Short mmCIF file of C-alpha atoms in Angstrom, two decimals:
data_model
loop_
_atom_site.label_atom_id
_atom_site.label_comp_id
_atom_site.label_asym_id
_atom_site.label_seq_id
_atom_site.Cartn_x
_atom_site.Cartn_y
_atom_site.Cartn_z
CA MET L 596 10.14 15.94 -47.38
CA LYS L 597 11.15 14.69 -43.92
CA LYS L 598 9.97 16.57 -40.87
CA ARG L 599 12.80 17.84 -38.67
CA TYR L 600 12.67 17.25 -34.90
CA ALA L 601 14.74 18.69 -32.07
CA LEU L 602 14.39 17.32 -28.55
CA VAL L 603 14.89 19.06 -25.21
CA GLY L 604 15.42 16.97 -22.08
CA THR L 605 17.35 13.71 -22.58
CA GLY L 606 16.26 11.94 -19.38
CA GLY L 607 14.18 8.82 -18.93
CA ARG L 608 11.29 9.63 -21.27
CA ALA L 609 13.31 11.01 -24.20
CA GLU L 610 14.32 7.70 -25.80
CA PHE L 611 10.68 6.79 -26.31
CA PHE L 612 10.53 9.58 -28.91
CA TYR L 613 13.99 9.77 -30.43
CA GLY L 614 14.26 5.97 -30.60
CA ALA L 615 11.06 5.86 -32.65
CA ILE L 616 12.21 8.66 -34.98
CA VAL L 617 15.55 7.07 -35.84
CA LYS L 618 14.39 3.44 -35.93
CA ASP L 619 10.80 3.21 -37.14
CA PHE L 620 10.04 6.51 -38.89
CA GLN L 621 13.19 7.38 -40.84
CA GLU L 622 11.18 7.79 -44.04
CA THR L 623 9.08 10.64 -42.59
CA SER L 624 11.20 12.06 -39.79
CA GLU L 625 14.73 13.01 -38.75
CA LEU L 626 16.29 13.97 -35.44
CA VAL L 627 18.43 17.09 -35.97
CA ALA L 628 19.52 18.13 -32.45
CA ILE L 629 19.20 17.50 -28.71
CA CYS L 630 19.23 19.92 -25.80
CA ASP L 631 19.78 19.41 -22.07
CA ILE L 632 21.33 21.06 -19.01
CA ASN L 633 23.78 18.15 -18.82
CA GLN L 634 26.42 17.51 -21.51
CA THR L 635 27.30 14.05 -20.18
CA ARG L 636 23.69 12.96 -20.57
CA MET L 637 23.60 14.28 -24.14
CA ASN L 638 26.84 12.44 -24.91
CA PHE L 639 25.29 9.24 -23.55
CA THR L 640 22.26 9.84 -25.77
CA ASN L 641 24.48 10.28 -28.81
CA GLY L 642 26.22 7.04 -27.88
CA LEU L 643 22.85 5.27 -27.94
CA LEU L 644 21.99 6.86 -31.28
CA VAL L 645 25.21 5.57 -32.82
CA ASN L 646 25.68 2.20 -31.13
CA LYS L 647 22.14 1.06 -30.36
CA TYR L 648 20.23 2.60 -33.26
CA GLU L 649 22.99 2.83 -35.91
CA TYR L 650 22.08 6.47 -36.49
CA ASN L 651 24.40 9.43 -36.61
CA ALA L 652 25.32 11.55 -33.59
CA VAL L 653 23.41 14.84 -33.62
CA PRO L 654 24.46 18.34 -32.52
CA THR L 655 24.09 19.02 -28.79
CA TYR L 656 23.05 22.28 -27.15
CA LYS L 657 23.02 23.24 -23.50
CA ALA L 658 19.77 24.66 -22.07
CA ASP L 659 20.94 28.27 -22.43
CA GLN L 660 21.54 27.58 -26.15
CA PHE L 661 17.97 26.45 -26.83
CA GLU L 662 17.09 29.43 -29.01
CA GLU L 663 20.39 29.14 -30.86
CA MET L 664 19.57 25.48 -31.58
CA ILE L 665 16.24 26.38 -33.15
CA ARG L 666 17.69 29.18 -35.27
CA LYS L 667 20.61 27.06 -36.45
CA GLU L 668 18.99 23.63 -36.90
CA LYS L 669 15.57 24.91 -38.06
CA PRO L 670 13.40 22.08 -36.69
CA ASP L 671 9.75 21.84 -37.70
CA TYR L 672 8.88 20.39 -34.29
CA VAL L 673 10.35 20.57 -30.82
CA ILE L 674 9.75 17.58 -28.55
CA VAL L 675 9.69 18.57 -24.87
CA THR L 676 10.67 15.85 -22.37
CA SER L 677 12.38 17.99 -19.74
CA VAL L 678 11.47 18.36 -16.05
CA ASP L 679 7.76 19.23 -15.90
CA ARG L 680 8.14 22.71 -14.39
CA THR L 681 10.26 23.75 -17.42
CA HIS L 682 7.82 22.55 -20.09
CA HIS L 683 6.15 25.94 -20.49
CA THR L 684 9.48 27.70 -21.05
CA TYR L 685 10.48 25.49 -23.98
CA ILE L 686 6.96 25.22 -25.40
CA ILE L 687 6.56 28.99 -25.52
CA LYS L 688 10.06 29.74 -26.86
CA ALA L 689 9.70 27.09 -29.55
CA MET L 690 6.36 28.47 -30.72
CA GLU L 691 7.64 32.04 -30.71
CA LEU L 692 10.51 30.89 -32.95
CA GLY L 693 8.12 29.29 -35.44
CA CYS L 694 8.00 25.63 -34.35
CA ASP L 695 5.11 23.37 -33.52
CA VAL L 696 5.53 21.42 -30.28
CA ILE L 697 5.01 17.88 -29.02
CA SER L 698 5.03 17.78 -25.21
CA GLU L 699 5.25 14.87 -22.84
CA LYS L 700 2.53 14.92 -20.23
CA PRO L 701 1.81 16.87 -18.09
CA MET L 702 1.69 19.95 -20.30
CA THR L 703 2.75 22.02 -17.29
CA VAL L 704 2.34 22.05 -13.50
CA ASP L 705 0.12 24.98 -12.43
CA GLU L 706 -2.57 27.35 -13.68
CA GLU L 707 -0.23 30.33 -14.24
CA LYS L 708 2.10 28.38 -16.53
CA CYS L 709 -0.92 26.84 -18.26
CA GLN L 710 -2.28 30.32 -19.00
CA GLU L 711 1.09 31.40 -20.41
CA ILE L 712 1.01 28.45 -22.82
CA LEU L 713 -2.58 29.15 -23.89
CA ASP L 714 -1.73 32.80 -24.50
CA ALA L 715 1.33 31.85 -26.57
CA ILE L 716 -0.74 29.55 -28.77
CA LYS L 717 -3.18 32.39 -29.45
CA ARG L 718 -0.32 34.80 -30.10
CA THR L 719 1.73 32.57 -32.41
CA GLY L 720 -0.87 30.35 -34.06
CA ARG L 721 1.43 27.34 -33.54
CA GLN L 722 0.19 23.86 -32.61
CA LEU L 723 0.85 21.96 -29.39
CA ARG L 724 0.19 18.27 -29.00
CA VAL L 725 0.29 16.41 -25.68
CA THR L 726 1.22 12.72 -25.81
CA PHE L 727 -1.45 10.77 -23.95
CA ASN L 728 -0.46 7.21 -24.85
CA TYR L 729 -3.10 5.63 -22.58
CA ARG L 730 -5.86 6.81 -24.95
CA TYR L 731 -4.40 4.55 -27.63
CA ALA L 732 -4.30 1.36 -25.55
CA PRO L 733 -6.92 -1.04 -27.02
CA HIS L 734 -8.73 -1.58 -23.71
CA ASN L 735 -9.07 2.17 -23.08
CA THR L 736 -10.21 2.81 -26.64
CA LYS L 737 -12.76 0.00 -26.22
CA ILE L 738 -14.30 1.80 -23.21
CA ARG L 739 -14.65 4.94 -25.32
CA GLU L 740 -16.33 2.85 -28.04
CA LEU L 741 -18.77 1.18 -25.64
CA ILE L 742 -19.83 4.51 -24.13
CA MET L 743 -20.08 6.24 -27.53
CA ASP L 744 -22.24 3.38 -28.80
CA GLY L 745 -24.59 3.63 -25.81
CA ALA L 746 -23.82 0.27 -24.15
CA ILE L 747 -24.89 1.64 -20.76
CA GLY L 748 -26.75 4.77 -21.84
CA ASP L 749 -25.78 8.08 -20.25
CA VAL L 750 -22.90 7.71 -17.80
CA HIS L 751 -23.83 9.26 -14.45
CA SER L 752 -20.88 8.25 -12.24
CA VAL L 753 -17.39 6.79 -12.47
CA HIS L 754 -15.33 5.15 -9.72
CA PHE L 755 -11.64 5.05 -10.69
CA GLU L 756 -8.97 3.49 -8.49
CA TRP L 757 -5.31 3.61 -9.61
CA LEU L 758 -2.62 1.62 -7.83
CA LEU L 759 1.11 2.36 -8.11
CA ASN L 760 3.20 -0.40 -6.58
CA THR L 761 6.29 -0.44 -4.37
CA GLU L 762 8.59 -0.46 -7.43
CA HIS L 763 7.06 2.01 -9.88
CA GLY L 764 5.20 4.04 -7.26
CA ALA L 765 8.29 4.31 -5.09
CA ASP L 766 10.28 5.60 -8.06
CA TYR L 767 8.53 8.99 -7.96
CA PHE L 768 9.90 9.46 -4.44
CA ARG L 769 13.52 8.74 -5.45
CA ARG L 770 13.86 11.38 -8.16
CA TRP L 771 13.01 14.98 -8.98
CA HIS L 772 9.26 14.31 -8.78
CA ARG L 773 9.51 14.15 -4.96
CA ASP L 774 9.68 17.97 -4.92
CA LYS L 775 6.19 19.27 -5.70
CA ARG L 776 7.60 22.36 -7.40
CA ASN L 777 9.04 20.15 -10.15
CA GLY L 778 5.98 18.16 -11.20
CA GLY L 779 2.97 19.42 -9.30
CA GLY L 780 2.76 16.20 -7.28
CA LEU L 781 1.24 12.95 -8.50
CA LEU L 782 -2.20 14.55 -9.01
CA VAL L 783 -0.61 16.49 -11.87
CA HIS L 784 2.35 14.41 -13.01
CA LYS L 785 0.73 10.95 -12.92
CA SER L 786 -3.03 11.51 -12.60
CA THR L 787 -3.06 13.72 -15.70
CA HIS L 788 -3.20 10.39 -17.60
CA HIS L 789 -6.21 9.25 -15.61
CA PHE L 790 -8.12 12.53 -15.65
CA ASP L 791 -7.52 12.73 -19.40
CA LEU L 792 -8.96 9.22 -19.81
CA VAL L 793 -12.17 10.24 -18.01
CA ASN L 794 -12.48 13.36 -20.21
CA PHE L 795 -11.83 11.15 -23.26
CA TRP L 796 -14.20 8.37 -22.23
CA LEU L 797 -17.10 10.65 -21.33
CA GLY L 798 -16.52 13.32 -23.96
CA THR L 799 -16.77 16.10 -21.40
CA ARG L 800 -14.72 18.48 -19.23
CA PRO L 801 -14.29 18.91 -15.47
CA GLU L 802 -16.35 21.57 -13.73
CA THR L 803 -15.74 21.30 -9.96
CA VAL L 804 -12.97 19.48 -8.06
CA PHE L 805 -12.57 18.59 -4.39
CA ALA L 806 -9.57 16.64 -3.09
CA MET L 807 -7.85 15.34 0.03
CA GLY L 808 -4.42 13.77 0.35
CA GLY L 809 -1.20 13.46 2.24
CA LEU L 810 2.21 11.83 2.59
CA MET L 811 1.26 8.77 4.61
CA PHE L 812 3.78 6.05 3.72
CA TYR L 813 6.99 7.47 2.23
CA GLY L 814 9.21 10.05 3.93
CA ARG L 815 11.41 9.76 7.02
CA GLU L 816 8.75 10.65 9.57
CA ASN L 817 6.40 7.89 8.36
CA ALA L 818 9.23 5.34 8.37
CA GLU L 819 10.18 6.33 11.91
CA LYS L 820 6.59 5.77 13.05
CA ARG L 821 6.81 2.23 11.69
CA GLY L 822 9.99 1.59 13.69
CA VAL L 823 12.60 2.02 10.96
CA THR L 824 15.98 3.09 12.40
CA ASN L 825 18.41 2.45 9.51
CA PHE L 826 18.39 5.46 7.16
CA TYR L 827 20.50 6.63 4.22
CA GLN L 828 20.45 9.62 1.87
CA ARG L 829 21.06 7.71 -1.38
CA ALA L 830 21.30 4.03 -2.25
CA THR L 831 24.28 3.62 -4.59
CA GLY L 832 27.39 2.57 -2.69
CA ASN L 833 25.67 2.78 0.69
CA GLU L 834 25.87 -0.14 3.12
CA ASN L 835 22.60 0.85 4.79
CA ALA L 836 20.78 0.47 1.47
CA LYS L 837 21.84 -3.13 0.86
CA GLY L 838 18.89 -5.45 1.21
CA ASP L 839 16.36 -2.60 1.18
CA PRO L 840 13.62 -3.46 -1.37
CA PHE L 841 13.02 0.27 -1.87
CA ALA L 842 16.64 1.04 -2.82
CA LEU L 843 17.73 1.70 -6.41
CA HIS L 844 21.42 0.96 -7.09
CA LEU L 845 22.45 2.93 -10.18
CA ASP L 846 25.75 1.07 -10.55
CA GLU L 847 23.88 -2.19 -11.10
CA ASN L 848 22.16 -1.02 -14.30
CA GLU L 849 24.32 0.17 -17.22
CA HIS L 850 21.61 2.41 -18.65
CA LEU L 851 20.86 4.15 -15.36
CA LYS L 852 24.58 4.45 -14.68
CA GLY L 853 25.29 6.11 -18.02
CA LEU L 854 22.27 8.38 -17.98
CA TYR L 855 22.45 9.51 -14.35
CA LEU L 856 25.32 8.30 -12.15
CA ASP L 857 28.04 9.26 -14.65
CA ALA L 858 26.35 12.63 -15.23
CA GLU L 859 26.08 13.68 -11.58
CA HIS L 860 29.31 15.67 -11.56
CA GLU L 861 27.72 18.28 -13.84
CA ASP L 862 24.51 19.17 -12.04
CA GLY L 863 24.46 17.16 -8.81
CA TYR L 864 21.22 15.37 -9.64
CA GLN L 865 20.84 12.09 -7.73
CA ARG L 866 18.43 9.58 -9.26
CA ASP L 867 18.62 7.12 -6.34
CA GLN L 868 17.54 9.09 -3.28
CA SER L 869 15.95 7.24 -0.37
CA VAL L 870 12.16 7.17 -0.49
CA PHE L 871 12.31 7.43 3.32
CA GLY L 872 14.47 10.54 3.34
CA ASP L 873 13.71 14.16 4.12
CA GLY L 874 12.57 16.78 1.62
CA ILE L 875 9.61 14.93 0.09
CA SER L 876 6.79 17.42 -0.54
CA ILE L 877 4.39 15.34 -2.67
CA GLU L 878 1.50 13.17 -1.51
CA ASP L 879 1.40 9.37 -1.79
CA THR L 880 -2.31 8.94 -0.84
CA MET L 881 -5.01 10.94 -2.64
CA GLY L 882 -8.76 11.00 -3.04
CA VAL L 883 -10.59 13.27 -5.52
CA MET L 884 -14.21 14.04 -6.42
CA VAL L 885 -15.02 15.72 -9.74
CA ARG L 886 -18.27 16.95 -11.24
CA TYR L 887 -18.21 17.30 -15.02
CA LYS L 888 -19.95 19.64 -17.44
CA ASN L 889 -22.39 16.84 -18.32
CA LYS L 890 -23.15 16.44 -14.58
CA ALA L 891 -21.41 13.04 -14.29
CA ILE L 892 -19.50 12.48 -11.03
CA LEU L 893 -16.05 10.92 -10.60
CA THR L 894 -14.68 9.41 -7.40
CA TYR L 895 -10.94 8.78 -7.81
CA SER L 896 -8.16 7.42 -5.64
CA LEU L 897 -4.41 7.11 -6.16
CA ASN L 898 -2.08 5.24 -3.83
CA ALA L 899 1.65 4.90 -4.53
CA TYR L 900 2.70 1.97 -2.32
CA MET L 901 0.45 -0.92 -3.32
CA PRO L 902 1.28 -4.64 -3.74
CA TRP L 903 0.28 -4.59 -7.43
CA GLU L 904 0.24 -2.10 -10.30
CA GLY L 905 -2.83 -1.20 -12.32
CA PHE L 906 -6.38 0.06 -11.96
CA ASN L 907 -10.05 -0.69 -11.46
CA VAL L 908 -12.69 1.55 -13.03
CA GLN L 909 -16.48 1.26 -12.99
CA PHE L 910 -19.01 3.26 -15.00
CA ASN L 911 -22.64 3.53 -13.85
CA GLY L 912 -25.12 4.56 -16.49
CA SER L 913 -28.82 4.90 -17.25
CA LYS L 914 -28.85 1.46 -18.92
CA GLY L 915 -26.31 -0.50 -16.90
CA ARG L 916 -22.71 -0.71 -15.71
CA ILE L 917 -19.22 -1.35 -17.12
CA GLU L 918 -16.37 -2.73 -15.02
CA MET L 919 -12.73 -2.81 -16.15
CA ARG L 920 -9.73 -4.28 -14.31
CA VAL L 921 -6.17 -3.87 -15.61
CA VAL L 922 -2.97 -5.24 -14.05
CA GLU L 923 0.26 -3.75 -15.39
CA LYS L 924 3.85 -5.01 -15.26
CA SER L 925 6.06 -3.44 -12.64
CA TYR L 926 8.94 -1.26 -13.86
CA VAL L 927 11.46 1.46 -13.01
CA ASN L 928 11.74 4.36 -15.47
CA SER L 929 14.74 3.80 -17.80
CA GLY L 930 15.66 0.69 -15.85
CA GLY L 931 14.62 -1.80 -18.52
CA LEU L 932 12.88 -2.30 -21.86
CA LYS L 933 10.64 0.54 -23.07
CA GLU L 934 7.95 -1.94 -24.07
CA ASP L 935 7.67 -3.07 -20.44
CA GLU L 936 6.55 0.37 -19.25
CA GLY L 937 2.85 -0.01 -18.50
CA ALA L 938 2.69 -3.34 -20.34
CA LEU L 939 -0.22 -5.54 -19.33
CA LYS L 940 -0.42 -8.73 -17.31
CA GLU L 941 -4.22 -8.87 -17.14
CA LYS L 942 -7.18 -6.99 -18.60
CA THR L 943 -10.93 -7.61 -18.43
CA ILE L 944 -13.98 -5.56 -19.41
CA LYS L 945 -17.45 -6.69 -18.37
CA VAL L 946 -20.75 -5.04 -19.24
CA PHE L 947 -23.80 -5.40 -16.97
CA PRO L 948 -26.91 -4.33 -18.91
CA MET L 949 -29.80 -3.29 -16.70
CA PHE L 950 -32.23 -5.99 -17.86
CA ALA L 951 -30.03 -8.57 -19.58
CA ALA L 952 -27.25 -11.02 -18.77
CA PRO L 953 -23.76 -9.57 -18.18
CA TYR L 954 -21.13 -10.26 -20.83
CA LYS L 955 -17.38 -10.01 -21.27
CA VAL L 956 -16.02 -7.75 -23.99
CA GLU L 957 -13.37 -8.98 -26.42
CA ILE L 958 -10.31 -6.69 -26.37
CA GLU L 959 -7.77 -6.44 -29.16
CA GLU L 960 -4.34 -7.66 -28.03
CA GLY L 961 -2.02 -4.65 -28.06
CA VAL L 962 1.75 -4.96 -28.42
CA GLY L 963 4.22 -2.63 -26.70
CA GLY L 964 4.30 -0.31 -23.73
CA HIS L 965 1.33 1.23 -21.91
CA GLY L 966 -1.03 -1.57 -22.82
CA GLY L 967 -0.19 -1.44 -26.51
CA GLY L 968 -0.85 2.28 -26.72
CA ASP L 969 2.75 3.41 -27.31
CA PRO L 970 3.24 2.08 -30.87
CA VAL L 971 -0.16 3.39 -32.00
CA LEU L 972 0.56 6.84 -30.54
CA LEU L 973 4.01 6.98 -32.18
CA LYS L 974 2.57 6.06 -35.57
CA ASP L 975 -0.07 8.76 -35.13
CA ILE L 976 2.63 11.35 -34.33
CA PHE L 977 5.42 10.50 -36.77
CA ASP L 978 3.52 8.87 -39.64
CA GLN L 979 0.41 9.89 -41.52
CA PRO L 980 -2.46 9.86 -38.97
CA SER L 981 -5.52 7.96 -40.13
CA ASP L 982 -9.13 8.98 -39.70
CA ASP L 983 -9.90 8.24 -36.08
CA ARG L 984 -13.50 7.88 -35.02
CA PHE L 985 -12.39 8.05 -31.38
CA GLU L 986 -10.41 11.31 -31.73
CA ARG L 987 -7.47 10.06 -29.67
CA ALA L 988 -4.98 12.75 -30.75
CA ALA L 989 -4.78 15.17 -27.83
CA SER L 990 -4.59 18.93 -28.42
CA HIS L 991 -3.41 21.65 -26.06
CA VAL L 992 -7.02 21.95 -24.87
CA ASP L 993 -7.02 18.28 -23.88
CA GLY L 994 -3.64 18.76 -22.23
CA ALA L 995 -4.95 21.71 -20.26
CA MET L 996 -8.21 20.07 -19.18
CA SER L 997 -6.37 17.02 -17.84
CA ILE L 998 -3.84 18.96 -15.74
CA LEU L 999 -6.45 21.46 -14.53
CA THR L 1000 -8.24 18.64 -12.69
CA GLY L 1001 -5.01 17.84 -10.82
CA ILE L 1002 -4.12 21.51 -10.34
CA ALA L 1003 -7.59 22.16 -8.92
CA GLY L 1004 -7.08 19.12 -6.69
CA ASN L 1005 -3.84 20.60 -5.35
CA ILE L 1006 -5.59 23.89 -4.60
CA SER L 1007 -8.43 22.03 -2.89
CA MET L 1008 -6.01 20.02 -0.72
CA ARG L 1009 -4.32 23.25 0.27
CA THR L 1010 -7.50 25.23 1.03
CA GLY L 1011 -10.01 22.54 2.00
CA GLN L 1012 -12.48 24.00 -0.51
CA PRO L 1013 -14.00 22.83 -3.82
CA VAL L 1014 -12.45 24.51 -6.85
CA ALA L 1015 -14.21 25.70 -10.03
CA VAL L 1016 -12.02 24.70 -12.97
CA ASP L 1017 -13.31 27.44 -15.31
CA LYS L 1018 -11.91 30.09 -12.95
CA LEU L 1019 -8.33 28.80 -13.23
CA VAL L 1020 -7.57 29.81 -16.85
CA THR L 1021 -9.13 31.55 -19.83
CA PHE L 1022 -9.10 29.84 -23.23
#
């Protein structure tokens, strides 16, 4: 019998899930309804379902009809891909109405909402899964394998540097993410991937977090300091935005036009705001230190205006060192092919044993977005999951432990003090 899925939030991340359901997993799954605050966006989604995927249009429900949708359509699962600060609302309502939930990362944006979700899981007994596709990328799984198999002994420290470039990194400052209330800033919205990877790689949990950060490149004030004098509020149709490499012109991309520009009249949301405008409350430059339960130490940096996209990570252990370098393709969310999101241009893993010659590690060639992780994750969600030695499927506990590092980092940036993660929520 097919599992029934309803989806809430039809923005940029939604098609990753509903496209897979209606194209690749029709034998096991069916999409029965969609929900959003914006009817135009849902109509556009139904147009894609019919014309792009040759599926049927599905019933649409506005956000205030979410509970009616669940009662009427009786989904087994609700997929949550709405604005981050609303995740907890839909997760909790869905579980209270008898559904299991699949949530896009981050699970939620602060410790209070996280506690509400944890309490609802205890109360309802329902399951919540958080979709960490980076775990499934072959190069990231290979790091987990090397550490599990003792290639460098006990890992004592990790240095992790993530670079967002002037296309993808800038994109967070054009859209709703620029308001910290919506996504918790990049330490929660984006770094949840990276903090989850460290938890996954080391098989441990964060204990203490200290962070510093600020808005140092984007925003009007920073642009003014660099001598910029030509400003605009939004790019589309604006003369001042022509020739600006940071501008996104919605009318030049049919998908972005249909999903956002044509839907503006309903809710006023502008997807193409200037990254050098006012009202940006998130950081673009961050440094974090974490001590873990196993006493390992992480030093982490995230910068959102770099010349290339990807990351460097080094692991120092009792028997040697591992170095990994990954360069990803540049992209704008919903501005191109899904398989280009996080796709790789370069990847290398090198092991430096303490008393032997260093060697390069062979890495399986993944196909698809996020370094080949996306197709493997989707198969794990919508098909029969196989036995997985690496335990890549992420539970609500994994979802919580990843965001709590970023949440603790936000608190630390605000207070100037280290933060004990165990004091933030109760499991």
